[in-house]
CSV table of N, CA and C in Angstrom, one decimal:
chain,number,residue,atom,x,y,z
Y,26,UNK,N,85.7,-30.3,-125.2
Y,26,UNK,CA,86.4,-30.0,-123.9
Y,26,UNK,C,85.8,-30.9,-122.8
Y,27,UNK,N,86.7,-31.7,-122.2
Y,27,UNK,CA,86.3,-32.7,-121.3
Y,27,UNK,C,86.0,-32.0,-119.9
Y,28,UNK,N,85.0,-32.5,-119.3
Y,28,UNK,CA,84.7,-32.1,-117.9
Y,28,UNK,C,84.9,-33.2,-117.0
Y,29,UNK,N,85.3,-32.9,-115.7
Y,29,UNK,CA,85.7,-34.0,-114.8
Y,29,UNK,C,84.8,-34.0,-113.6
Y,30,UNK,N,84.3,-35.2,-113.2
Y,30,UNK,CA,83.4,-35.3,-112.1
Y,30,UNK,C,84.0,-36.3,-111.1
Y,31,UNK,N,84.3,-35.9,-109.9
Y,31,UNK,CA,84.9,-36.8,-108.9
Y,31,UNK,C,83.7,-37.4,-108.1
Y,32,UNK,N,83.9,-38.6,-107.6
Y,32,UNK,CA,83.0,-39.2,-106.6
Y,32,UNK,C,83.7,-40.2,-105.8
Y,33,UNK,N,83.1,-40.7,-104.7
Y,33,UNK,CA,83.6,-41.8,-103.9
Y,33,UNK,C,84.2,-41.3,-102.6
Y,34,UNK,N,84.2,-40.0,-102.3
Y,34,UNK,CA,84.7,-39.6,-101.0
Y,34,UNK,C,83.8,-39.9,-99.9
Y,35,UNK,N,84.2,-39.7,-98.7
Y,35,UNK,CA,83.4,-39.9,-97.5
Y,35,UNK,C,84.2,-40.0,-96.3
Y,36,UNK,N,83.5,-40.5,-95.2
Y,36,UNK,CA,84.2,-40.6,-93.9
Y,36,UNK,C,84.6,-42.1,-93.7
Y,37,UNK,N,85.8,-42.3,-93.3
Y,37,UNK,CA,86.3,-43.7,-93.1
Y,37,UNK,C,87.2,-43.7,-91.9
Y,38,UNK,N,87.3,-44.8,-91.2
Y,38,UNK,CA,88.1,-44.9,-90.0
Y,38,UNK,C,89.6,-45.1,-90.5
Y,39,UNK,N,90.5,-44.7,-89.7
Y,39,UNK,CA,91.9,-45.0,-89.9
Y,39,UNK,C,92.1,-46.5,-90.2
Y,40,UNK,N,92.9,-46.8,-91.2
Y,40,UNK,CA,93.2,-48.1,-91.6
Y,40,UNK,C,92.2,-48.6,-92.7
Y,41,UNK,N,91.2,-47.9,-93.0
Y,41,UNK,CA,90.2,-48.3,-93.9
Y,41,UNK,C,90.6,-47.9,-95.4
Y,42,UNK,N,89.7,-48.2,-96.3
Y,42,UNK,CA,90.0,-47.9,-97.7
Y,42,UNK,C,88.8,-47.2,-98.4
Y,43,UNK,N,89.1,-46.4,-99.4
Y,43,UNK,CA,88.2,-45.8,-100.2
Y,43,UNK,C,88.7,-45.9,-101.7
Y,44,UNK,N,87.7,-45.9,-102.6
Y,44,UNK,CA,88.1,-45.8,-104.0
Y,44,UNK,C,87.4,-44.5,-104.6
Y,45,UNK,N,88.2,-43.6,-105.1
Y,45,UNK,CA,87.7,-42.4,-105.7
Y,45,UNK,C,87.6,-42.6,-107.2
Y,46,UNK,N,86.6,-42.0,-107.8
Y,46,UNK,CA,86.4,-42.1,-109.3
Y,46,UNK,C,86.4,-40.7,-109.9
Y,47,UNK,N,87.0,-40.6,-111.1
Y,47,UNK,CA,87.0,-39.4,-111.8
Y,47,UNK,C,86.5,-39.7,-113.2
Y,48,UNK,N,85.3,-39.2,-113.5
Y,48,UNK,CA,84.6,-39.5,-114.7
Y,48,UNK,C,84.7,-38.4,-115.7
Y,49,UNK,N,85.0,-38.7,-117.0
Y,49,UNK,CA,85.0,-37.7,-118.0
Y,49,UNK,C,83.6,-37.5,-118.6
Y,50,UNK,N,83.2,-36.2,-118.7
Y,50,UNK,CA,81.9,-35.9,-119.2
Y,50,UNK,C,82.1,-35.0,-120.5
Y,51,UNK,N,81.4,-35.3,-121.5
Y,51,UNK,CA,81.6,-34.6,-122.8
Y,51,UNK,C,82.7,-35.1,-123.6
Y,52,UNK,N,83.2,-36.2,-123.3
Y,52,UNK,CA,84.3,-36.8,-124.1
Y,52,UNK,C,84.9,-38.0,-123.3
Y,53,UNK,N,86.1,-38.4,-123.7
Y,53,UNK,CA,86.8,-39.4,-123.0
Y,53,UNK,C,88.2,-38.9,-122.6
Y,54,UNK,N,88.9,-39.7,-121.8
Y,54,UNK,CA,90.3,-39.3,-121.4
Y,54,UNK,C,91.3,-39.9,-122.4
Y,55,UNK,N,90.9,-40.3,-123.6
Y,55,UNK,CA,91.8,-40.8,-124.6
Y,55,UNK,C,92.9,-39.8,-124.9
Y,56,UNK,N,94.1,-40.2,-124.8
Y,56,UNK,CA,95.3,-39.3,-125.1
Y,56,UNK,C,95.5,-38.2,-124.0
Y,57,UNK,N,94.9,-38.4,-122.9
Y,57,UNK,CA,95.1,-37.4,-121.8
Y,57,UNK,C,96.1,-38.1,-120.7
Y,58,UNK,N,96.7,-37.2,-119.9
Y,58,UNK,CA,97.2,-37.7,-118.6
Y,58,UNK,C,96.2,-37.2,-117.6
Y,59,UNK,N,95.9,-38.1,-116.7
Y,59,UNK,CA,94.9,-37.7,-115.6
Y,59,UNK,C,95.6,-37.9,-114.3
Y,60,UNK,N,95.5,-36.9,-113.5
Y,60,UNK,CA,96.2,-36.9,-112.2
Y,60,UNK,C,95.2,-36.7,-111.0
Y,61,UNK,N,95.7,-37.2,-109.9
Y,61,UNK,CA,94.9,-36.9,-108.6
Y,61,UNK,C,95.8,-36.0,-107.7
Y,62,UNK,N,95.1,-35.1,-107.1
Y,62,UNK,CA,95.7,-34.2,-106.1
Y,62,UNK,C,94.8,-34.1,-104.9
Y,63,UNK,N,95.4,-33.5,-103.8
Y,63,UNK,CA,94.6,-33.3,-102.7
Y,63,UNK,C,95.0,-32.0,-102.0
Y,64,UNK,N,94.1,-31.4,-101.3
Y,64,UNK,CA,94.5,-30.1,-100.5
Y,64,UNK,C,93.7,-30.2,-99.2
Y,65,UNK,N,94.5,-30.1,-98.2
Y,65,UNK,CA,94.0,-30.1,-96.8
Y,65,UNK,C,93.9,-28.6,-96.4
Y,66,UNK,N,93.1,-28.3,-95.4
Y,66,UNK,CA,92.9,-26.9,-95.0
Y,66,UNK,C,94.3,-26.3,-94.5
Y,67,UNK,N,94.6,-25.1,-95.0
Y,67,UNK,CA,95.9,-24.5,-94.6
Y,67,UNK,C,97.1,-25.0,-95.3
Y,68,UNK,N,97.0,-26.0,-96.2
Y,68,UNK,CA,98.1,-26.6,-96.8
Y,68,UNK,C,98.1,-26.4,-98.3
Y,69,UNK,N,99.2,-26.5,-99.0
Y,69,UNK,CA,99.3,-26.4,-100.4
Y,69,UNK,C,98.7,-27.7,-101.1
Y,70,UNK,N,98.3,-27.5,-102.3
Y,70,UNK,CA,97.8,-28.6,-103.1
Y,70,UNK,C,98.9,-29.6,-103.3
Y,71,UNK,N,98.7,-30.9,-103.1
Y,71,UNK,CA,99.7,-32.0,-103.2
Y,71,UNK,C,99.4,-32.9,-104.3
Y,72,UNK,N,100.3,-33.2,-105.2
Y,72,UNK,CA,100.2,-34.2,-106.2
Y,72,UNK,C,100.3,-35.6,-105.6
Y,73,UNK,N,99.4,-36.5,-106.1
Y,73,UNK,CA,99.4,-37.8,-105.5
Y,73,UNK,C,99.8,-38.9,-106.6
Y,74,UNK,N,99.2,-38.8,-107.7
Y,74,UNK,CA,99.4,-39.9,-108.7
Y,74,UNK,C,98.9,-39.4,-110.1
Y,75,UNK,N,99.5,-40.0,-111.1
Y,75,UNK,CA,99.0,-39.7,-112.5
Y,75,UNK,C,99.1,-40.9,-113.3
Y,76,UNK,N,98.2,-41.0,-114.4
Y,76,UNK,CA,98.2,-42.1,-115.3
Y,76,UNK,C,98.0,-41.6,-116.7
Y,77,UNK,N,98.7,-42.2,-117.6
Y,77,UNK,CA,98.6,-41.9,-119.1
Y,77,UNK,C,97.4,-42.8,-119.6
Y,78,UNK,N,96.5,-42.1,-120.3
Y,78,UNK,CA,95.4,-42.8,-120.9
Y,78,UNK,C,95.5,-42.9,-122.4
Y,79,UNK,N,96.3,-43.9,-122.8
Y,79,UNK,CA,96.5,-44.1,-124.3
Y,79,UNK,C,96.3,-45.6,-124.4
Y,80,UNK,N,95.8,-46.0,-125.6
Y,80,UNK,CA,95.4,-47.4,-125.8
Y,80,UNK,C,96.5,-48.4,-125.4
Y,81,UNK,N,97.7,-48.1,-125.8
Y,81,UNK,CA,98.9,-49.0,-125.6
Y,81,UNK,C,99.7,-48.6,-124.3
Y,82,UNK,N,99.3,-47.6,-123.6
Y,82,UNK,CA,100.1,-47.1,-122.5
Y,82,UNK,C,99.3,-46.7,-121.3
Y,83,UNK,N,99.5,-47.3,-120.2
Y,83,UNK,CA,98.8,-46.9,-119.0
Y,83,UNK,C,99.9,-46.6,-117.9
Y,84,UNK,N,101.0,-46.0,-118.3
Y,84,UNK,CA,102.1,-45.7,-117.4
Y,84,UNK,C,101.5,-44.9,-116.2
Y,85,UNK,N,102.1,-45.0,-115.1
Y,85,UNK,CA,101.7,-44.3,-113.9
Y,85,UNK,C,102.9,-43.7,-113.2
Y,86,UNK,N,102.6,-42.7,-112.4
Y,86,UNK,CA,103.6,-42.1,-111.5
Y,86,UNK,C,103.0,-41.7,-110.2
Y,87,UNK,N,103.7,-41.9,-109.1
Y,87,UNK,CA,103.2,-41.7,-107.7
Y,87,UNK,C,104.1,-40.8,-106.9
Y,88,UNK,N,103.5,-40.0,-106.1
Y,88,UNK,CA,104.2,-39.3,-105.1
Y,88,UNK,C,104.8,-40.3,-104.0
Y,89,UNK,N,105.9,-40.0,-103.5
Y,89,UNK,CA,106.5,-40.9,-102.5
Y,89,UNK,C,105.6,-41.0,-101.3
Y,90,UNK,N,104.9,-40.0,-101.0
Y,90,UNK,CA,104.0,-40.0,-99.8
Y,90,UNK,C,102.9,-41.1,-99.8
Y,91,UNK,N,102.5,-41.5,-101.1
Y,91,UNK,CA,101.4,-42.4,-101.2
Y,91,UNK,C,101.8,-43.7,-101.9
Y,92,UNK,N,103.0,-43.8,-102.3
Y,92,UNK,CA,103.5,-45.0,-103.0
Y,92,UNK,C,103.3,-46.2,-102.1
Y,93,UNK,N,102.7,-47.3,-102.6
Y,93,UNK,CA,102.4,-48.5,-101.8
Y,93,UNK,C,101.1,-48.5,-101.1
Y,94,UNK,N,100.5,-47.3,-101.0
Y,94,UNK,CA,99.1,-47.3,-100.3
Y,94,UNK,C,98.0,-46.9,-101.3
Y,95,UNK,N,98.3,-46.1,-102.3
Y,95,UNK,CA,97.4,-45.6,-103.3
Y,95,UNK,C,97.7,-46.2,-104.6
Y,96,UNK,N,96.7,-46.5,-105.4
Y,96,UNK,CA,96.8,-47.1,-106.7
Y,96,UNK,C,95.9,-46.4,-107.7
Y,97,UNK,N,96.5,-45.8,-108.8
Y,97,UNK,CA,95.7,-45.2,-109.8
Y,97,UNK,C,95.5,-46.2,-111.0
Y,98,UNK,N,94.3,-46.1,-111.5
Y,98,UNK,CA,94.0,-47.1,-112.6
Y,98,UNK,C,92.9,-46.4,-113.5
Y,99,UNK,N,92.6,-47.1,-114.6
Y,99,UNK,CA,91.7,-46.5,-115.6
Y,99,UNK,C,90.8,-47.7,-116.1
Y,100,UNK,N,89.7,-47.3,-116.7
Y,100,UNK,CA,88.9,-48.3,-117.3
Y,100,UNK,C,89.2,-48.4,-118.8
Y,101,UNK,N,88.8,-49.5,-119.5
Y,101,UNK,CA,89.2,-49.6,-120.9
Y,101,UNK,C,88.5,-48.7,-121.8
Y,102,UNK,N,87.3,-48.2,-121.3
Y,102,UNK,CA,86.6,-47.2,-122.2
Y,102,UNK,C,87.2,-45.8,-122.1
Y,103,UNK,N,88.2,-45.6,-121.3
Y,103,UNK,CA,88.9,-44.3,-121.2
Y,103,UNK,C,87.9,-43.2,-120.7
Y,104,UNK,N,86.9,-43.6,-119.9
Y,104,UNK,CA,86.0,-42.7,-119.4
Y,104,UNK,C,86.2,-42.4,-117.9
Y,105,UNK,N,86.7,-43.4,-117.2
Y,105,UNK,CA,86.9,-43.2,-115.7
Y,105,UNK,C,88.3,-43.6,-115.3
Y,106,UNK,N,88.8,-42.7,-114.4
Y,106,UNK,CA,90.1,-43.0,-113.7
Y,106,UNK,C,89.8,-43.1,-112.2
Y,107,UNK,N,90.5,-44.1,-111.6
Y,107,UNK,CA,90.2,-44.4,-110.2
Y,107,UNK,C,91.4,-44.2,-109.4
Y,108,UNK,N,91.2,-43.9,-108.1
Y,108,UNK,CA,92.3,-43.8,-107.1
Y,108,UNK,C,91.9,-44.7,-105.9
Y,109,UNK,N,92.5,-45.9,-105.8
Y,109,UNK,CA,92.2,-46.8,-104.7
Y,109,UNK,C,93.2,-46.4,-103.6
Y,110,UNK,N,92.6,-46.1,-102.4
Y,110,UNK,CA,93.3,-45.6,-101.3
Y,110,UNK,C,93.2,-46.6,-100.1
Y,111,UNK,N,94.3,-47.2,-99.7
Y,111,UNK,CA,94.3,-48.2,-98.6
Y,111,UNK,C,95.1,-47.7,-97.4
Y,112,UNK,N,94.9,-48.3,-96.3
Y,112,UNK,CA,95.6,-48.0,-95.1
Y,112,UNK,C,95.5,-46.5,-94.8
Y,113,UNK,N,94.3,-46.0,-94.9
Y,113,UNK,CA,94.2,-44.5,-94.8
Y,113,UNK,C,94.5,-44.0,-93.3
Y,114,UNK,N,95.0,-42.8,-93.3
Y,114,UNK,CA,95.5,-42.2,-92.0
Y,114,UNK,C,94.7,-40.9,-91.9
Y,115,UNK,N,94.6,-40.4,-90.6
Y,115,UNK,CA,94.0,-39.1,-90.4
Y,115,UNK,C,94.6,-38.0,-91.2
Y,116,UNK,N,95.9,-38.1,-91.5
Y,116,UNK,CA,96.6,-37.0,-92.3
Y,116,UNK,C,96.2,-37.1,-93.7
Y,117,UNK,N,95.5,-38.1,-94.2
Y,117,UNK,CA,95.0,-38.2,-95.5
Y,117,UNK,C,93.7,-37.4,-95.7
Y,118,UNK,N,93.2,-36.8,-94.6
Y,118,UNK,CA,92.0,-36.0,-94.7
Y,118,UNK,C,92.2,-34.8,-95.6
Y,119,UNK,N,91.4,-34.6,-96.6
Y,119,UNK,CA,91.6,-33.5,-97.5
Y,119,UNK,C,90.5,-33.5,-98.6
Y,120,UNK,N,90.5,-32.5,-99.4
Y,120,UNK,CA,89.6,-32.4,-100.6
Y,120,UNK,C,90.5,-33.0,-101.7
Y,121,UNK,N,89.9,-34.0,-102.4
Y,121,UNK,CA,90.7,-34.7,-103.4
Y,121,UNK,C,90.1,-34.3,-104.8
Y,122,UNK,N,91.0,-33.9,-105.7
Y,122,UNK,CA,90.7,-33.4,-107.0
Y,122,UNK,C,91.3,-34.4,-108.1
Y,123,UNK,N,90.6,-34.5,-109.2
Y,123,UNK,CA,91.3,-35.1,-110.4
Y,123,UNK,C,91.5,-33.9,-111.4
Y,124,UNK,N,92.5,-34.1,-112.2
Y,124,UNK,CA,92.8,-33.1,-113.2
Y,124,UNK,C,93.3,-33.8,-114.5
Y,125,UNK,N,93.1,-33.2,-115.6
Y,125,UNK,CA,93.5,-33.8,-116.9
Y,125,UNK,C,94.2,-32.8,-117.8
Y,126,UNK,N,95.1,-33.4,-118.6
Y,126,UNK,CA,95.8,-32.6,-119.6
Y,126,UNK,C,96.0,-33.4,-120.8
Y,127,UNK,N,95.5,-32.8,-122.0
Y,127,UNK,CA,95.6,-33.6,-123.2
Y,127,UNK,C,97.1,-33.7,-123.7
Y,128,UNK,N,97.5,-34.8,-124.0
Y,128,UNK,CA,98.9,-35.1,-124.5
Y,128,UNK,C,99.9,-34.6,-123.4
Y,129,UNK,N,99.5,-34.8,-122.2
Y,129,UNK,CA,100.4,-34.3,-121.1
Y,129,UNK,C,101.5,-35.2,-120.8
Y,130,UNK,N,102.3,-34.8,-119.8
Y,130,UNK,CA,103.4,-35.6,-119.3
Y,130,UNK,C,103.0,-36.1,-117.9
Y,131,UNK,N,103.6,-37.3,-117.5
Y,131,UNK,CA,103.4,-37.8,-116.2
Y,131,UNK,C,104.2,-37.0,-115.2
Y,132,UNK,N,105.1,-36.2,-115.6
Y,132,UNK,CA,106.1,-35.6,-114.7
Y,132,UNK,C,105.9,-34.2,-114.4
Y,133,UNK,N,105.0,-33.5,-115.1
Y,133,UNK,CA,104.8,-32.1,-114.9
Y,133,UNK,C,103.5,-31.9,-114.1
Y,134,UNK,N,103.6,-31.5,-112.8
Y,134,UNK,CA,102.4,-31.4,-112.0
Y,134,UNK,C,101.7,-30.0,-112.1
Y,135,UNK,N,102.3,-29.1,-112.8
Y,135,UNK,CA,101.6,-27.8,-113.1
Y,135,UNK,C,101.0,-27.7,-114.4
Y,136,UNK,N,100.9,-28.7,-115.2
Y,136,UNK,CA,100.4,-28.7,-116.5
Y,136,UNK,C,98.9,-28.7,-116.7
Y,137,UNK,N,98.2,-29.1,-115.7
Y,137,UNK,CA,96.8,-29.6,-115.9
Y,137,UNK,C,95.8,-28.4,-116.2
Y,138,UNK,N,95.1,-28.6,-117.3
Y,138,UNK,CA,94.2,-27.5,-117.7
Y,138,UNK,C,92.7,-27.7,-117.2
Y,139,UNK,N,92.4,-29.0,-117.0
Y,139,UNK,CA,91.0,-29.3,-116.6
Y,139,UNK,C,91.0,-29.9,-115.2
Y,140,UNK,N,90.0,-29.4,-114.4
Y,140,UNK,CA,89.9,-29.8,-113.0
Y,140,UNK,C,88.5,-30.1,-112.6
Y,141,UNK,N,88.3,-31.1,-111.8
Y,141,UNK,CA,87.0,-31.4,-111.2
Y,141,UNK,C,86.8,-30.5,-110.0
Y,142,UNK,N,85.6,-30.7,-109.4
Y,142,UNK,CA,85.2,-29.8,-108.2
Y,142,UNK,C,85.7,-30.4,-106.9
Y,143,UNK,N,86.2,-31.6,-106.9
Y,143,UNK,CA,86.7,-32.2,-105.7
Y,143,UNK,C,85.7,-33.1,-104.9
Y,144,UNK,N,86.2,-34.0,-104.2
Y,144,UNK,CA,85.4,-34.9,-103.3
Y,144,UNK,C,86.2,-35.0,-102.0
Y,145,UNK,N,85.4,-34.8,-100.9
Y,145,UNK,CA,86.0,-34.7,-99.6
Y,145,UNK,C,86.3,-36.1,-99.0
Y,146,UNK,N,87.4,-36.3,-98.5
Y,146,UNK,CA,87.8,-37.5,-97.8
Y,146,UNK,C,88.2,-37.2,-96.3
Y,147,UNK,N,87.5,-37.8,-95.4
Y,147,UNK,CA,87.8,-37.6,-94.0
Y,147,UNK,C,88.1,-38.9,-93.3
Y,148,UNK,N,89.3,-38.9,-92.7
Y,148,UNK,CA,89.7,-40.2,-92.0
Y,148,UNK,C,89.7,-39.9,-90.5
Y,149,UNK,N,88.9,-40.7,-89.8
Y,149,UNK,CA,88.8,-40.5,-88.4
Y,149,UNK,C,89.8,-41.4,-87.7
Y,150,UNK,N,90.3,-40.9,-86.5
Y,150,UNK,CA,91.3,-41.7,-85.8
Y,150,UNK,C,90.6,-42.7,-84.8
């Protein structure tokens, strides 16, 4: 059973960038779909991006709200998935989570069985 550990959050000024990491512990992300989500206080959890972690397939999917600003990627060892966030805005402030589903789909945002504890991102104006 894979465990997920997020890192890379912090405080950044508007217009800045951050890269979040989601590391697999106790296994790899091989044959998983890994997604990134965020939740701001008083708001529902929001899907951001997902990536398929298969040797021959790194397909991705993005929410319209972050397309062009955020990029999801993975390392070749299938241990870490990244979320590069550029042109950050104060409204991007939230707790960011990664999640994983074995043999999952890029298109089902309610499928994820494994979740990390989250990493806080705060964007100042």
